[in-house]
Amino acid sequence: PTLILVLTGERKTKTFRYRNTRDHFWHACLFWLFLIYPIVSITSVQGLKCRQIGGTWWLEWDLIHECPWIHPSSATFVWSFISILLYPIGIPVFTYLQLLRKRIPDQ
């Protein structure tokens, strides 16, 4: 909805309809992030959780793969590190920045 309003030029006029649509869009996005936050945070951290079995370190959630800490250039390590930055750290920072932008603490 917000993209349609921007493309049709309604963003420039800042009409009530635009503000209402934008506010509903951001409320829906923040609610969705609130719902997925625990699941994606646990999943992204599990990508680096390892267990030692027989002298070799293995991923705890998938014992087929070796621990990514042993090979920091592996795709599993890079993907886990990026997902940890994006989800468990990025979602709270994004939410906090949105609260600051809307000046919620001042109201």
PDB file of N, CA and C in Angstrom, residues 26 29-30 32-34 36-37 40-41 44-45 80-99:
ATOM      1  N   TRP A  26       3.445   0.234   9.028  1.00  0.00           N
ATOM      2  CA  TRP A  26       4.514   0.091  10.014  1.00  0.00           C
ATOM      3  C   TRP A  26       4.057  -0.691  11.242  1.00  0.00           C
ATOM      4  N   CYS A  29       4.305  -4.276  10.145  1.00  0.00           N
ATOM      5  CA  CYS A  29       5.700  -4.723  10.070  1.00  0.00           C
ATOM      6  C   CYS A  29       6.289  -4.974  11.453  1.00  0.00           C
ATOM      7  N   LEU A  30       6.076  -4.050  12.373  1.00  0.00           N
ATOM      8  CA  LEU A  30       6.615  -4.224  13.726  1.00  0.00           C
ATOM      9  C   LEU A  30       5.967  -5.393  14.446  1.00  0.00           C
ATOM     10  N   TRP A  32       4.794  -8.104  12.959  1.00  0.00           N
ATOM     11  CA  TRP A  32       5.368  -9.292  12.325  1.00  0.00           C
ATOM     12  C   TRP A  32       6.766  -9.563  12.864  1.00  0.00           C
ATOM     13  N   LEU A  33       7.592  -8.527  13.006  1.00  0.00           N
ATOM     14  CA  LEU A  33       8.925  -8.697  13.578  1.00  0.00           C
ATOM     15  C   LEU A  33       8.850  -9.197  15.018  1.00  0.00           C
ATOM     16  N   PHE A  34       7.873  -8.719  15.780  1.00  0.00           N
ATOM     17  CA  PHE A  34       7.676  -9.178  17.147  1.00  0.00           C
ATOM     18  C   PHE A  34       7.351 -10.676  17.169  1.00  0.00           C
ATOM     19  N   ILE A  36       8.148 -13.044  14.796  1.00  0.00           N
ATOM     20  CA  ILE A  36       9.201 -13.936  14.303  1.00  0.00           C
ATOM     21  C   ILE A  36      10.501 -13.830  15.084  1.00  0.00           C
ATOM     22  N   TYR A  37      10.641 -12.807  15.924  1.00  0.00           N
ATOM     23  CA  TYR A  37      11.915 -12.566  16.606  1.00  0.00           C
ATOM     24  C   TYR A  37      12.429 -13.769  17.397  1.00  0.00           C
ATOM     25  N   VAL A  40      13.511 -16.829  14.854  1.00  0.00           N
ATOM     26  CA  VAL A  40      14.690 -16.610  14.020  1.00  0.00           C
ATOM     27  C   VAL A  40      15.940 -16.375  14.859  1.00  0.00           C
ATOM     28  N   SER A  41      15.785 -15.828  16.058  1.00  0.00           N
ATOM     29  CA  SER A  41      16.944 -15.642  16.927  1.00  0.00           C
ATOM     30  C   SER A  41      17.507 -16.980  17.383  1.00  0.00           C
ATOM     31  N   SER A  44      19.140 -18.769  14.354  1.00  0.00           N
ATOM     32  CA  SER A  44      20.423 -18.220  13.911  1.00  0.00           C
ATOM     33  C   SER A  44      21.545 -18.526  14.904  1.00  0.00           C
ATOM     34  N   VAL A  45      21.240 -18.568  16.184  1.00  0.00           N
ATOM     35  CA  VAL A  45      22.266 -18.892  17.176  1.00  0.00           C
ATOM     36  C   VAL A  45      22.623 -20.383  17.125  1.00  0.00           C
ATOM     37  N   SER A  80      25.624 -17.874   9.498  1.00  0.00           N
ATOM     38  CA  SER A  80      25.199 -17.760  10.891  1.00  0.00           C
ATOM     39  C   SER A  80      25.576 -16.403  11.477  1.00  0.00           C
ATOM     40  N   PHE A  81      26.763 -15.935  11.180  1.00  0.00           N
ATOM     41  CA  PHE A  81      27.211 -14.650  11.690  1.00  0.00           C
ATOM     42  C   PHE A  81      26.342 -13.515  11.140  1.00  0.00           C
ATOM     43  N   ILE A  82      26.041 -13.551   9.848  1.00  0.00           N
ATOM     44  CA  ILE A  82      25.194 -12.520   9.238  1.00  0.00           C
ATOM     45  C   ILE A  82      23.785 -12.572   9.825  1.00  0.00           C
ATOM     46  N   SER A  83      23.256 -13.779  10.005  1.00  0.00           N
ATOM     47  CA  SER A  83      21.905 -13.888  10.550  1.00  0.00           C
ATOM     48  C   SER A  83      21.840 -13.441  12.006  1.00  0.00           C
ATOM     49  N   ILE A  84      22.912 -13.648  12.772  1.00  0.00           N
ATOM     50  CA  ILE A  84      22.935 -13.154  14.146  1.00  0.00           C
ATOM     51  C   ILE A  84      22.960 -11.625  14.162  1.00  0.00           C
ATOM     52  N   LEU A  85      23.718 -11.017  13.271  1.00  0.00           N
ATOM     53  CA  LEU A  85      23.725  -9.559  13.184  1.00  0.00           C
ATOM     54  C   LEU A  85      22.378  -9.011  12.716  1.00  0.00           C
ATOM     55  N   LEU A  86      21.756  -9.719  11.800  1.00  0.00           N
ATOM     56  CA  LEU A  86      20.514  -9.245  11.209  1.00  0.00           C
ATOM     57  C   LEU A  86      19.319  -9.412  12.141  1.00  0.00           C
ATOM     58  N   TYR A  87      19.193 -10.559  12.790  1.00  0.00           N
ATOM     59  CA  TYR A  87      17.992 -10.845  13.574  1.00  0.00           C
ATOM     60  C   TYR A  87      18.127 -10.552  15.067  1.00  0.00           C
ATOM     61  N   PRO A  88      18.921 -11.298  15.855  1.00  0.00           N
ATOM     62  CA  PRO A  88      18.933 -11.026  17.291  1.00  0.00           C
ATOM     63  C   PRO A  88      19.449  -9.633  17.655  1.00  0.00           C
ATOM     64  N   ILE A  89      20.277  -9.049  16.828  1.00  0.00           N
ATOM     65  CA  ILE A  89      20.784  -7.708  17.111  1.00  0.00           C
ATOM     66  C   ILE A  89      20.019  -6.666  16.297  1.00  0.00           C
ATOM     67  N   GLY A  90      19.753  -6.965  15.030  1.00  0.00           N
ATOM     68  CA  GLY A  90      19.157  -5.983  14.130  1.00  0.00           C
ATOM     69  C   GLY A  90      17.710  -5.639  14.424  1.00  0.00           C
ATOM     70  N   ILE A  91      16.888  -6.613  14.810  1.00  0.00           N
ATOM     71  CA  ILE A  91      15.470  -6.328  15.062  1.00  0.00           C
ATOM     72  C   ILE A  91      15.282  -5.404  16.260  1.00  0.00           C
ATOM     73  N   PRO A  92      15.939  -5.638  17.410  1.00  0.00           N
ATOM     74  CA  PRO A  92      15.778  -4.669  18.506  1.00  0.00           C
ATOM     75  C   PRO A  92      16.328  -3.278  18.169  1.00  0.00           C
ATOM     76  N   VAL A  93      17.435  -3.220  17.442  1.00  0.00           N
ATOM     77  CA  VAL A  93      17.985  -1.910  17.061  1.00  0.00           C
ATOM     78  C   VAL A  93      17.018  -1.196  16.126  1.00  0.00           C
ATOM     79  N   PHE A  94      16.453  -1.905  15.160  1.00  0.00           N
ATOM     80  CA  PHE A  94      15.485  -1.311  14.237  1.00  0.00           C
ATOM     81  C   PHE A  94      14.251  -0.811  14.988  1.00  0.00           C
ATOM     82  N   THR A  95      13.748  -1.608  15.922  1.00  0.00           N
ATOM     83  CA  THR A  95      12.579  -1.201  16.704  1.00  0.00           C
ATOM     84  C   THR A  95      12.889   0.031  17.543  1.00  0.00           C
ATOM     85  N   TYR A  96      14.052   0.057  18.163  1.00  0.00           N
ATOM     86  CA  TYR A  96      14.448   1.212  18.964  1.00  0.00           C
ATOM     87  C   TYR A  96      14.571   2.471  18.102  1.00  0.00           C
ATOM     88  N   LEU A  97      15.157   2.326  16.928  1.00  0.00           N
ATOM     89  CA  LEU A  97      15.288   3.480  16.037  1.00  0.00           C
ATOM     90  C   LEU A  97      13.923   3.991  15.570  1.00  0.00           C
ATOM     91  N   GLN A  98      12.989   3.076  15.348  1.00  0.00           N
ATOM     92  CA  GLN A  98      11.639   3.488  14.968  1.00  0.00           C
ATOM     93  C   GLN A  98      10.959   4.243  16.112  1.00  0.00           C
ATOM     94  N   LEU A  99      11.179   3.782  17.349  1.00  0.00           N
ATOM     95  CA  LEU A  99      10.604   4.484  18.495  1.00  0.00           C
ATOM     96  C   LEU A  99      11.201   5.880  18.644  1.00  0.00           C
TER      97      LEU A  99
END
